GROMACS .gro file of N, CA and C in nm:
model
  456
    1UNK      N    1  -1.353  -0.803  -0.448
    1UNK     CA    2  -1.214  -0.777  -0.417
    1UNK      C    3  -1.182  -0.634  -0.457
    2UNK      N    4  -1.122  -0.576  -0.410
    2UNK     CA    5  -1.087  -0.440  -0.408
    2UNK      C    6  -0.950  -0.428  -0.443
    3UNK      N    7  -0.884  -0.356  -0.558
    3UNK     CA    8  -0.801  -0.313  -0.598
    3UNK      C    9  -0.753  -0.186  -0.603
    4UNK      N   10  -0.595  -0.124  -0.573
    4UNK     CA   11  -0.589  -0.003  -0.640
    4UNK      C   12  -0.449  -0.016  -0.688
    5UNK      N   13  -0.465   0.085  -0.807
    5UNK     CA   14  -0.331   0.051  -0.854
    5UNK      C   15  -0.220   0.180  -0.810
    6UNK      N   16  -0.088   0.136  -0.868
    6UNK     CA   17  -0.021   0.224  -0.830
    6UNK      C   18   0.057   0.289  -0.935
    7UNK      N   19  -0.009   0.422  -0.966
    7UNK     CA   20   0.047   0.507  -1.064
    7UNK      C   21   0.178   0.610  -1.049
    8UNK      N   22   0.264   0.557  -1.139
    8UNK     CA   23   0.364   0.704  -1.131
    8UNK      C   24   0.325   0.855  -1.118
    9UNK      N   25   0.447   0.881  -1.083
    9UNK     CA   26   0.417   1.084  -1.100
    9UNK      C   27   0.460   1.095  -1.244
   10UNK      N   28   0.346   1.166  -1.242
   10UNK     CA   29   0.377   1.246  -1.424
   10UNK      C   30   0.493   1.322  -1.437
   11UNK      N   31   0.579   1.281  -1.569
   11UNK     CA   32   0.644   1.377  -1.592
   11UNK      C   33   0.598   1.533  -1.618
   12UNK      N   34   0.692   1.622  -1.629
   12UNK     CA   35   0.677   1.781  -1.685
   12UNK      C   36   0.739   1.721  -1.837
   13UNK      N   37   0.665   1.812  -1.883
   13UNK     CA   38   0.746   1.853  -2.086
   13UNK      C   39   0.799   1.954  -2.064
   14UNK      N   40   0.911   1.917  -2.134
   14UNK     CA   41   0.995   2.086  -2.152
   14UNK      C   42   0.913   2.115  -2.287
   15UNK      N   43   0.953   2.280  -2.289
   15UNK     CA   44   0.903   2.363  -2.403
   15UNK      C   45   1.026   2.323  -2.515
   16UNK      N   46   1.007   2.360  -2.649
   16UNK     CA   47   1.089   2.332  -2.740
   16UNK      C   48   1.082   2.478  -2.839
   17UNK      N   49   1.188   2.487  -2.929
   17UNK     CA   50   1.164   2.608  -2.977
   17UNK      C   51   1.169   2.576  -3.125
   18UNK      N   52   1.168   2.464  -3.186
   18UNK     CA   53   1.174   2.438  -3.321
   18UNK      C   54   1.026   2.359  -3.365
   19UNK      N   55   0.942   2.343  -3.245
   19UNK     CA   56   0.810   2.295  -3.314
   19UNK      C   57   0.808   2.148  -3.282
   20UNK      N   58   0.915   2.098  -3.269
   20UNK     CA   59   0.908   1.912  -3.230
   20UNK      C   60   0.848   1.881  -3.117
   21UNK      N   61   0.804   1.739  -3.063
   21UNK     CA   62   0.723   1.723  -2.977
   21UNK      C   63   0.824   1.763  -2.841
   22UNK      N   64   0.761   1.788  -2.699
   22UNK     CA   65   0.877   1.823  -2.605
   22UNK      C   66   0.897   1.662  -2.557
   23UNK      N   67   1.045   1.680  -2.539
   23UNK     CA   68   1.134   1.533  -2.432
   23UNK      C   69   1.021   1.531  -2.295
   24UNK      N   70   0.990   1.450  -2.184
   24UNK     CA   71   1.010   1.449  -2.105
   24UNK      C   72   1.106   1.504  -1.977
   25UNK      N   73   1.116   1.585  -1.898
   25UNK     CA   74   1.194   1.563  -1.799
   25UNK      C   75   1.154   1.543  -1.705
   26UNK      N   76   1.269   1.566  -1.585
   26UNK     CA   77   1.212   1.523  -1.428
   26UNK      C   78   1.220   1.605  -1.370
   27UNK      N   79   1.142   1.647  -1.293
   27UNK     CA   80   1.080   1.740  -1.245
   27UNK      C   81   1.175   1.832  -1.135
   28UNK      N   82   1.240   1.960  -1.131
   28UNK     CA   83   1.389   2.059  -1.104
   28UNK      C   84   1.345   2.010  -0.924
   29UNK      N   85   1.495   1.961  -0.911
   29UNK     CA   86   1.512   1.941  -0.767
   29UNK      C   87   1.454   1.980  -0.676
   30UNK      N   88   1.442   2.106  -0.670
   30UNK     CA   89   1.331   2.176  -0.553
   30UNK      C   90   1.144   2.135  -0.569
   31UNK      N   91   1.133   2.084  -0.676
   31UNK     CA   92   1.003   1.993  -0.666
   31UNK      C   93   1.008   1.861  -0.659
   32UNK      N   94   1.111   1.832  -0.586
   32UNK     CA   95   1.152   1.633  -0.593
   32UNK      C   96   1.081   1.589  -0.430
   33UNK      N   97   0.986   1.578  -0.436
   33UNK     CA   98   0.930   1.491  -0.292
   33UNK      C   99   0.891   1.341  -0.293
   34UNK      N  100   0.904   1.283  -0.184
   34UNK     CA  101   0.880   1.141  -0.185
   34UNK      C  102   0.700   1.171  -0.180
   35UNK      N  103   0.665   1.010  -0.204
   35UNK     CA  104   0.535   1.047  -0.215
   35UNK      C  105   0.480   0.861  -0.195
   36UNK      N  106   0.466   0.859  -0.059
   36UNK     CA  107   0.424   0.682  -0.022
   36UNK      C  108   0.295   0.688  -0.065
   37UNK      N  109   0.222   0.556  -0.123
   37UNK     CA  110   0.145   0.514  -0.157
   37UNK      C  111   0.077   0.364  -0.164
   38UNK      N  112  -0.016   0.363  -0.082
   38UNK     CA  113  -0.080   0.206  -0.017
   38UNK      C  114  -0.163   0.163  -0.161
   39UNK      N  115  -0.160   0.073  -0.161
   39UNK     CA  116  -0.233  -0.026  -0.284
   39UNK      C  117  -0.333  -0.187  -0.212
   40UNK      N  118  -0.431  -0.212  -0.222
   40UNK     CA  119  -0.479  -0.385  -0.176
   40UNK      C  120  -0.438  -0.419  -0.342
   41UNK      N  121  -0.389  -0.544  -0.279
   41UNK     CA  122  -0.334  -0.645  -0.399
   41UNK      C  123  -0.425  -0.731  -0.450
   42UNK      N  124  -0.466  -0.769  -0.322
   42UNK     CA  125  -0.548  -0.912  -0.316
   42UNK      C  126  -0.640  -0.933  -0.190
   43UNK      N  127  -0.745  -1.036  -0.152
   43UNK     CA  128  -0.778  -1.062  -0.020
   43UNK      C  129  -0.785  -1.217  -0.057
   44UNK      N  130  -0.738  -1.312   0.039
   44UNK     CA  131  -0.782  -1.399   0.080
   44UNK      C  132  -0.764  -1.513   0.194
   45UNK      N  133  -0.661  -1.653   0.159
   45UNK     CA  134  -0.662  -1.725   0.305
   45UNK      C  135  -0.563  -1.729   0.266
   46UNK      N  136  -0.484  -1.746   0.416
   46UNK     CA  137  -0.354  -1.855   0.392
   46UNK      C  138  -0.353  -2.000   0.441
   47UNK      N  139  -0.311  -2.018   0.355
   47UNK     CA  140  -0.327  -2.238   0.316
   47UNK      C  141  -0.184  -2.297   0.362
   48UNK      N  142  -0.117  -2.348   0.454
   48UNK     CA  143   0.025  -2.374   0.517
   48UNK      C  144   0.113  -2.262   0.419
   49UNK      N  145   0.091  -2.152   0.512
   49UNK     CA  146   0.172  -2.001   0.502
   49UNK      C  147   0.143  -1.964   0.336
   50UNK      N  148   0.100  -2.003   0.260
   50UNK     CA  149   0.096  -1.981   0.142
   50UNK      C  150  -0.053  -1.882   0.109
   51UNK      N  151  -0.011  -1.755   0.049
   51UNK     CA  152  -0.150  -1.719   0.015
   51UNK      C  153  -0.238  -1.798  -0.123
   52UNK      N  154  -0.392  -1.770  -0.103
   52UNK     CA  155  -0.453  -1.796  -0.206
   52UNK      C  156  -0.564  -1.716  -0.196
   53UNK      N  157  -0.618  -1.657  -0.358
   53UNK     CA  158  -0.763  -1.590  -0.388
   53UNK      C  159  -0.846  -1.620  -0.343
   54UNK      N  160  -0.896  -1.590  -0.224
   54UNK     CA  161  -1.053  -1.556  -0.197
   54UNK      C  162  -1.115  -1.431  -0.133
   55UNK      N  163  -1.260  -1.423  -0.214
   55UNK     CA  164  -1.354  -1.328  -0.201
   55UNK      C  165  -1.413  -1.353  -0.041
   56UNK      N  166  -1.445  -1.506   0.021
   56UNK     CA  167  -1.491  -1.544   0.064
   56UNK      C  168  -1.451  -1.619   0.193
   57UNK      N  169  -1.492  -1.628   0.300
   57UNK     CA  170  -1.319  -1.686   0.394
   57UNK      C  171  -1.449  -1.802   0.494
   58UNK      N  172  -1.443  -1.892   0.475
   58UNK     CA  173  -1.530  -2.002   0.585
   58UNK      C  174  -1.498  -2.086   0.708
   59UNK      N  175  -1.574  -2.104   0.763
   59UNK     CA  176  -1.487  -2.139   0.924
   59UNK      C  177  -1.392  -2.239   0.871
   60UNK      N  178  -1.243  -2.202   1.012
   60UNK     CA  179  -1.110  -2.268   1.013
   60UNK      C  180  -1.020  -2.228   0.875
   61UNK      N  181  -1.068  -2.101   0.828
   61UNK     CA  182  -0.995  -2.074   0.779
   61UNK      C  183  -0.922  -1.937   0.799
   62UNK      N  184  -0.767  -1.920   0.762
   62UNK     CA  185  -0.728  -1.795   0.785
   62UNK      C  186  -0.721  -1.701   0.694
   63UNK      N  187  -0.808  -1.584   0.746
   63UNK     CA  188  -0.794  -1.453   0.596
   63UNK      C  189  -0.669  -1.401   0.604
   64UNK      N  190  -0.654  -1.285   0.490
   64UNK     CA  191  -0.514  -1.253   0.462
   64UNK      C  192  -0.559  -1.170   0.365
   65UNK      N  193  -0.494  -1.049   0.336
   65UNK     CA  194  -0.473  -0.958   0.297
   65UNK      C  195  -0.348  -0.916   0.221
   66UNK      N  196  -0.347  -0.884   0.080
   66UNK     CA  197  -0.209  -0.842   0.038
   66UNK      C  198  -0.193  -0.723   0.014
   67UNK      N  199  -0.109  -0.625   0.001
   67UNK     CA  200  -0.110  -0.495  -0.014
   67UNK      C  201   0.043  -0.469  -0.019
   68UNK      N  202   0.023  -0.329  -0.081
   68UNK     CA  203   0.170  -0.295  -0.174
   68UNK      C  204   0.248  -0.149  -0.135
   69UNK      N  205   0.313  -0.110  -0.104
   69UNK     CA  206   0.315   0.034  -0.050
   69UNK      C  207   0.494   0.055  -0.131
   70UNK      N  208   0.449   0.154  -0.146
   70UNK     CA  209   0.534   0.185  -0.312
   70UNK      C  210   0.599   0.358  -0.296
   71UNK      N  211   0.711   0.417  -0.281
   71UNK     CA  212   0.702   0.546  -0.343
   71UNK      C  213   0.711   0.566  -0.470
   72UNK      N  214   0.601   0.679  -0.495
   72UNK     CA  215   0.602   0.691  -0.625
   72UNK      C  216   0.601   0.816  -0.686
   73UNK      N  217   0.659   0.899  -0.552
   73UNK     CA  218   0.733   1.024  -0.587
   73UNK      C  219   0.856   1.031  -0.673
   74UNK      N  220   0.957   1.152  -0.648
   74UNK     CA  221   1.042   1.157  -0.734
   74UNK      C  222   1.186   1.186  -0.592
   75UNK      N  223   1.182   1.150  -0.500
   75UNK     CA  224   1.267   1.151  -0.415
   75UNK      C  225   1.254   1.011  -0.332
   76UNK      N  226   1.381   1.035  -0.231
   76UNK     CA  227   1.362   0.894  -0.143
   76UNK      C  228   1.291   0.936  -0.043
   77UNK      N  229   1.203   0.848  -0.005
   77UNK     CA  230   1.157   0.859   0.164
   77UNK      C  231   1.246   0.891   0.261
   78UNK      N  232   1.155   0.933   0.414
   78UNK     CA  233   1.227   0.870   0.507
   78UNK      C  234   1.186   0.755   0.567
   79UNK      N  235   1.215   0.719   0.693
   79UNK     CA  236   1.172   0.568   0.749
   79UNK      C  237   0.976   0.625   0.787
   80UNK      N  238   0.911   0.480   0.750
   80UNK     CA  239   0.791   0.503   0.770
   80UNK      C  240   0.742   0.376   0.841
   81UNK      N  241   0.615   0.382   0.846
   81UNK     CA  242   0.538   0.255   0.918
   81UNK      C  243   0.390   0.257   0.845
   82UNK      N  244   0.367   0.136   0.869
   82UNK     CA  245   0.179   0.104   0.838
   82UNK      C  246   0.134   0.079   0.920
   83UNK      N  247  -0.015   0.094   0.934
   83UNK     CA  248  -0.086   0.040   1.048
   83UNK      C  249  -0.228  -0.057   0.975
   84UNK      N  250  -0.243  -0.119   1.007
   84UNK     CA  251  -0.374  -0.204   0.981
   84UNK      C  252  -0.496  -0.232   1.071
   85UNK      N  253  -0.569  -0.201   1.007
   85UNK     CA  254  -0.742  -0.214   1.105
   85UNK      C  255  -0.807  -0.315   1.023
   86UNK      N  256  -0.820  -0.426   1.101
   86UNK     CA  257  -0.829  -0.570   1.096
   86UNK      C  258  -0.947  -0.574   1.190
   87UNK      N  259  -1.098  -0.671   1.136
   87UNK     CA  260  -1.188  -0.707   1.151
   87UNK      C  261  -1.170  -0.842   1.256
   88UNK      N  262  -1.067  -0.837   1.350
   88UNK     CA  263  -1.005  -0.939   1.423
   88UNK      C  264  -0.967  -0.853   1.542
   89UNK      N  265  -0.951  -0.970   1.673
   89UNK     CA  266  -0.868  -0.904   1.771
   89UNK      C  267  -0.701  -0.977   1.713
   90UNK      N  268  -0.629  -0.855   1.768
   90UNK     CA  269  -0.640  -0.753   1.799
   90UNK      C  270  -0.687  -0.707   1.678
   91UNK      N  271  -0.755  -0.574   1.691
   91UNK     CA  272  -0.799  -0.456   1.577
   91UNK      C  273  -0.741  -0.389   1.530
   92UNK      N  274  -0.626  -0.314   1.609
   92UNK     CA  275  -0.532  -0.230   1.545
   92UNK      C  276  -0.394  -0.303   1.514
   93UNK      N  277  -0.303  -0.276   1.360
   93UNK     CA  278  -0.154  -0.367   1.419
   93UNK      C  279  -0.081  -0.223   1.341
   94UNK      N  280   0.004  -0.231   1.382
   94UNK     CA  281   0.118  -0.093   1.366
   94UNK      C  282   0.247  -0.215   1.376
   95UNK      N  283   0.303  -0.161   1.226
   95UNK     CA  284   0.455  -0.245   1.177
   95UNK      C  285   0.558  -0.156   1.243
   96UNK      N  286   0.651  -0.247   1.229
   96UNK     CA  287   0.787  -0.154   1.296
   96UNK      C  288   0.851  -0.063   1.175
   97UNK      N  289   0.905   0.038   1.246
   97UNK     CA  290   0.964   0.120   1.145
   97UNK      C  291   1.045   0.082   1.057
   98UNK      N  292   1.024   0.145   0.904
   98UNK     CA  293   1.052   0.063   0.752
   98UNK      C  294   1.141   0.119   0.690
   99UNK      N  295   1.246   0.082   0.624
   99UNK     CA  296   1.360   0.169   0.548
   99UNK      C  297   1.318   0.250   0.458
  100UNK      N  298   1.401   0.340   0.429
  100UNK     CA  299   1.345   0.429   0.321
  100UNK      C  300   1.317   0.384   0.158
  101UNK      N  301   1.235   0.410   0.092
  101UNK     CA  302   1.225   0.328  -0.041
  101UNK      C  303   1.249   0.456  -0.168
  102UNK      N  304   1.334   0.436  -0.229
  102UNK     CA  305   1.377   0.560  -0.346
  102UNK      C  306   1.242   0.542  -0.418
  103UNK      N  307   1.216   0.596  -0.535
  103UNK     CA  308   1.153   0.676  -0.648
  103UNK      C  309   1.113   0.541  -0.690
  104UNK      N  310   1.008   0.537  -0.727
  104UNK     CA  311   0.932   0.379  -0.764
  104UNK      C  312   0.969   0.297  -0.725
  105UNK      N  313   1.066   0.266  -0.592
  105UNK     CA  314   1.090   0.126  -0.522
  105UNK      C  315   0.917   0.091  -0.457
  106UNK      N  316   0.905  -0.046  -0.434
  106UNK     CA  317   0.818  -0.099  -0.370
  106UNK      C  318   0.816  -0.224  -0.263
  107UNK      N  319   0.762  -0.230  -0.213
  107UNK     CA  320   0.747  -0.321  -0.110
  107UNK      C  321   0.607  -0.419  -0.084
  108UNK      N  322   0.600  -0.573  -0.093
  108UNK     CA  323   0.469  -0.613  -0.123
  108UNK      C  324   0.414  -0.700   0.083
  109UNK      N  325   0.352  -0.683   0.094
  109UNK     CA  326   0.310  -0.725   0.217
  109UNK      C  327   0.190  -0.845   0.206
  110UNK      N  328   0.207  -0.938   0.295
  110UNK     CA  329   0.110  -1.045   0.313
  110UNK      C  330   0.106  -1.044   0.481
  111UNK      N  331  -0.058  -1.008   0.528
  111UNK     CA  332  -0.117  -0.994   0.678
  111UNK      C  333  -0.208  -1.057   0.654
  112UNK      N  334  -0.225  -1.185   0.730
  112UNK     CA  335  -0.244  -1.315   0.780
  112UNK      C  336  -0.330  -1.279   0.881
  113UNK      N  337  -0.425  -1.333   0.966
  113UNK     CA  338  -0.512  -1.276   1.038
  113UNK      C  339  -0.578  -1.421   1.109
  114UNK      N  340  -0.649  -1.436   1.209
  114UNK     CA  341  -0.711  -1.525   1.221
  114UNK      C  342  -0.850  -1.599   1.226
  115UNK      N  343  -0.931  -1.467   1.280
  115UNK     CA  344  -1.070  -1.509   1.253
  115UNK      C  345  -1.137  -1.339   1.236
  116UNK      N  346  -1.239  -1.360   1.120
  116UNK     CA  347  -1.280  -1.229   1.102
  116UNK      C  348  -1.370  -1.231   1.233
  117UNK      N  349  -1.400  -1.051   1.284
  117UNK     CA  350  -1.500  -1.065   1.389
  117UNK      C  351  -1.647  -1.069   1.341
  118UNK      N  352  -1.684  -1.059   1.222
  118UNK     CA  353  -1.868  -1.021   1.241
  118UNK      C  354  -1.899  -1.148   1.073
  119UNK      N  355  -1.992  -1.180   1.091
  119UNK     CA  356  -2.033  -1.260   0.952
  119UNK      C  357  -2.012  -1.138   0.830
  120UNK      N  358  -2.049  -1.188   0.743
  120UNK     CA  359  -2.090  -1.074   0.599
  120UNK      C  360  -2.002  -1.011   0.566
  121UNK      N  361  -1.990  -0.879   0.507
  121UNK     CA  362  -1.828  -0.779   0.503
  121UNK      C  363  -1.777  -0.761   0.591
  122UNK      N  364  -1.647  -0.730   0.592
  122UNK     CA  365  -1.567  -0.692   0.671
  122UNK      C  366  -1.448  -0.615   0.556
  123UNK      N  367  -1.432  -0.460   0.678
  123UNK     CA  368  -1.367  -0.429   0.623
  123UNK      C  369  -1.158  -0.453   0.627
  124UNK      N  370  -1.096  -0.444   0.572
  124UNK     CA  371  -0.938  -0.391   0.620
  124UNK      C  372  -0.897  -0.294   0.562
  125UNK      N  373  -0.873  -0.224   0.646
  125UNK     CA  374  -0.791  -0.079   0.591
  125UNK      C  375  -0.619  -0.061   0.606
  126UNK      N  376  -0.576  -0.010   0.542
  126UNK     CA  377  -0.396  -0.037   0.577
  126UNK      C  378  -0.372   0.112   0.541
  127UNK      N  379  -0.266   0.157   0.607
  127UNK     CA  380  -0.267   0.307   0.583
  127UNK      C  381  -0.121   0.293   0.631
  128UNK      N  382  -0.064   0.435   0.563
  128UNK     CA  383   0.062   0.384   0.544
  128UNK      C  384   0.139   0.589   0.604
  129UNK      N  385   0.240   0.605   0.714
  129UNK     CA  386   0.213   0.719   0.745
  129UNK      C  387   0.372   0.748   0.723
  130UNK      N  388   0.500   0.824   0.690
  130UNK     CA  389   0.612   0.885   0.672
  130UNK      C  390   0.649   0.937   0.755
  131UNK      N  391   0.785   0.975   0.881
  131UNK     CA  392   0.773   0.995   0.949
  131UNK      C  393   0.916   1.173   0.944
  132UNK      N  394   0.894   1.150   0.776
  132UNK     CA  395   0.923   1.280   0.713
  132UNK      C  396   0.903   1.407   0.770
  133UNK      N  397   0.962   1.489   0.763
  133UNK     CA  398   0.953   1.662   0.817
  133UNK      C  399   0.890   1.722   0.668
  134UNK      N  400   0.776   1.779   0.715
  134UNK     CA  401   0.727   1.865   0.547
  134UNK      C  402   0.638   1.760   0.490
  135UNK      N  403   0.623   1.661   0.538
  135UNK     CA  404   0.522   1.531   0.487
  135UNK      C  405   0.532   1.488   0.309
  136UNK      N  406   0.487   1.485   0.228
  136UNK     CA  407   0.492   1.431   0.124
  136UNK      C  408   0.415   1.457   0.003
  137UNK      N  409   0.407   1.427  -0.122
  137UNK     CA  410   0.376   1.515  -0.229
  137UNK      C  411   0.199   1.521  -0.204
  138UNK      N  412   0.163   1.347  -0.161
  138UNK     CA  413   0.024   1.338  -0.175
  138UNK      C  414  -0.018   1.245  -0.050
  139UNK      N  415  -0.120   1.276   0.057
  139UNK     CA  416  -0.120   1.224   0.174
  139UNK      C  417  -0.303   1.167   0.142
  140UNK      N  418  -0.364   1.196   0.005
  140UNK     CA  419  -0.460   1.116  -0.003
  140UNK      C  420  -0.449   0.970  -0.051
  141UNK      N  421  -0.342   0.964  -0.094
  141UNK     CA  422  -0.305   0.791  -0.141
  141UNK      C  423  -0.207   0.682  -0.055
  142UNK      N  424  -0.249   0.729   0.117
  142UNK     CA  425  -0.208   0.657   0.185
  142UNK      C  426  -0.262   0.519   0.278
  143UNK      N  427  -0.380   0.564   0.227
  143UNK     CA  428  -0.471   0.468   0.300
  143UNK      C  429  -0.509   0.361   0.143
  144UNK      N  430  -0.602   0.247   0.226
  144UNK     CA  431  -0.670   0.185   0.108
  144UNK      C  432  -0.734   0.072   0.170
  145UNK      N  433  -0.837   0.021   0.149
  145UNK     CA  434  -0.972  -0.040   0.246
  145UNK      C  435  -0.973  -0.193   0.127
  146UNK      N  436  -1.004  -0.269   0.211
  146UNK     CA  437  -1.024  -0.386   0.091
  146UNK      C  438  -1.157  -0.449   0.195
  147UNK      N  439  -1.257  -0.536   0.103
  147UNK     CA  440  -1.376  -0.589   0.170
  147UNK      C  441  -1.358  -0.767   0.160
  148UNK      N  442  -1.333  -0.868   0.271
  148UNK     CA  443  -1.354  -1.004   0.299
  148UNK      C  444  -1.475  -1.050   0.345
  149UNK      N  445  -1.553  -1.131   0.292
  149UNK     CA  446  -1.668  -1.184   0.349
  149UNK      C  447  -1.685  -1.316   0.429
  150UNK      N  448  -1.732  -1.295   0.526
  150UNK     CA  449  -1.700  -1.469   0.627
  150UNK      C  450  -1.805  -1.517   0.569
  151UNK      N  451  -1.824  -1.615   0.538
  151UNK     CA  452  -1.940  -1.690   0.513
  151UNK      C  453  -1.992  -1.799   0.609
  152UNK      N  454  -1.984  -1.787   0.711
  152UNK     CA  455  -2.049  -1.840   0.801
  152UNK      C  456  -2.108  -1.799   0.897
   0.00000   0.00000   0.00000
């Protein structure tokens, strides 16, 4: 199972002039960017709409995928979308456009699927794109791949 987590933006330290440790602050307006970020939660089936843990997915059953997409910049988004590449027909799925999510808001997703296409691994990838002017603080933590195995 494949995990990633989802880390805040570091604060800045202010300087201090008496020697004490520095406060925290947040980082001066003109460096405030949103900053989306895809996470896999989990992989496994869904059991009457309900997810459950598995590594492993065997005929008549449905895989499923959980994943988390979070800003974890220091501004709000704008409206964005995900797309998913699913080891299933169809292969590609593209969500409808998503509200904006402020400064560590998150959003948790469950994609349900029906039959993997090939025995052994399979991959899912979910990638997550902003449809922002000037794009965003960090555009390497938009994607994220998780591995399901059919066992049959």
């Amino acid at each position: 199972v494949a995990a990633a987590a989802l880390i805040p933006s570091p604060l800045m330290s202010a300087p201090t002039e008496n020697g004490r440790p520095a406060r925290p602050v947040a980082p001066p307006p003109s460096a405030r960017v949103p900053d989306l970020a895809v996470g896999i939660v989990d992989t496994g089936i869904l059991i009457n709409g309900q997810f459950n843990h598995a590594d492993t997915v065997e005929r008549g059953e449905r895989p499923a995928v959980v994943f988390k997409v979070a800003n974890i910049g220091s501004a709000v988004s704008d409206r964005w979308q995900f797309t998913a590449n699913i080891p299933a027909a169809p292969s590609a799925l593209t969500s409808a456009i998503q509200r904006p999510l402020a400064p560590r808001e998150g959003l948790r997703y469950t994609l349900g699927f029906f039959e993997l296409g090939r025995a052994g691994e399979n991959e899912i990838t979910v990638s997550v794109f902003s449809w922002r002017e000037g794009g965003e603080r960090n555009i390497a933590n938009n994607a994220a791949t998780a591995v399901i195995v059919r066992g049959y």
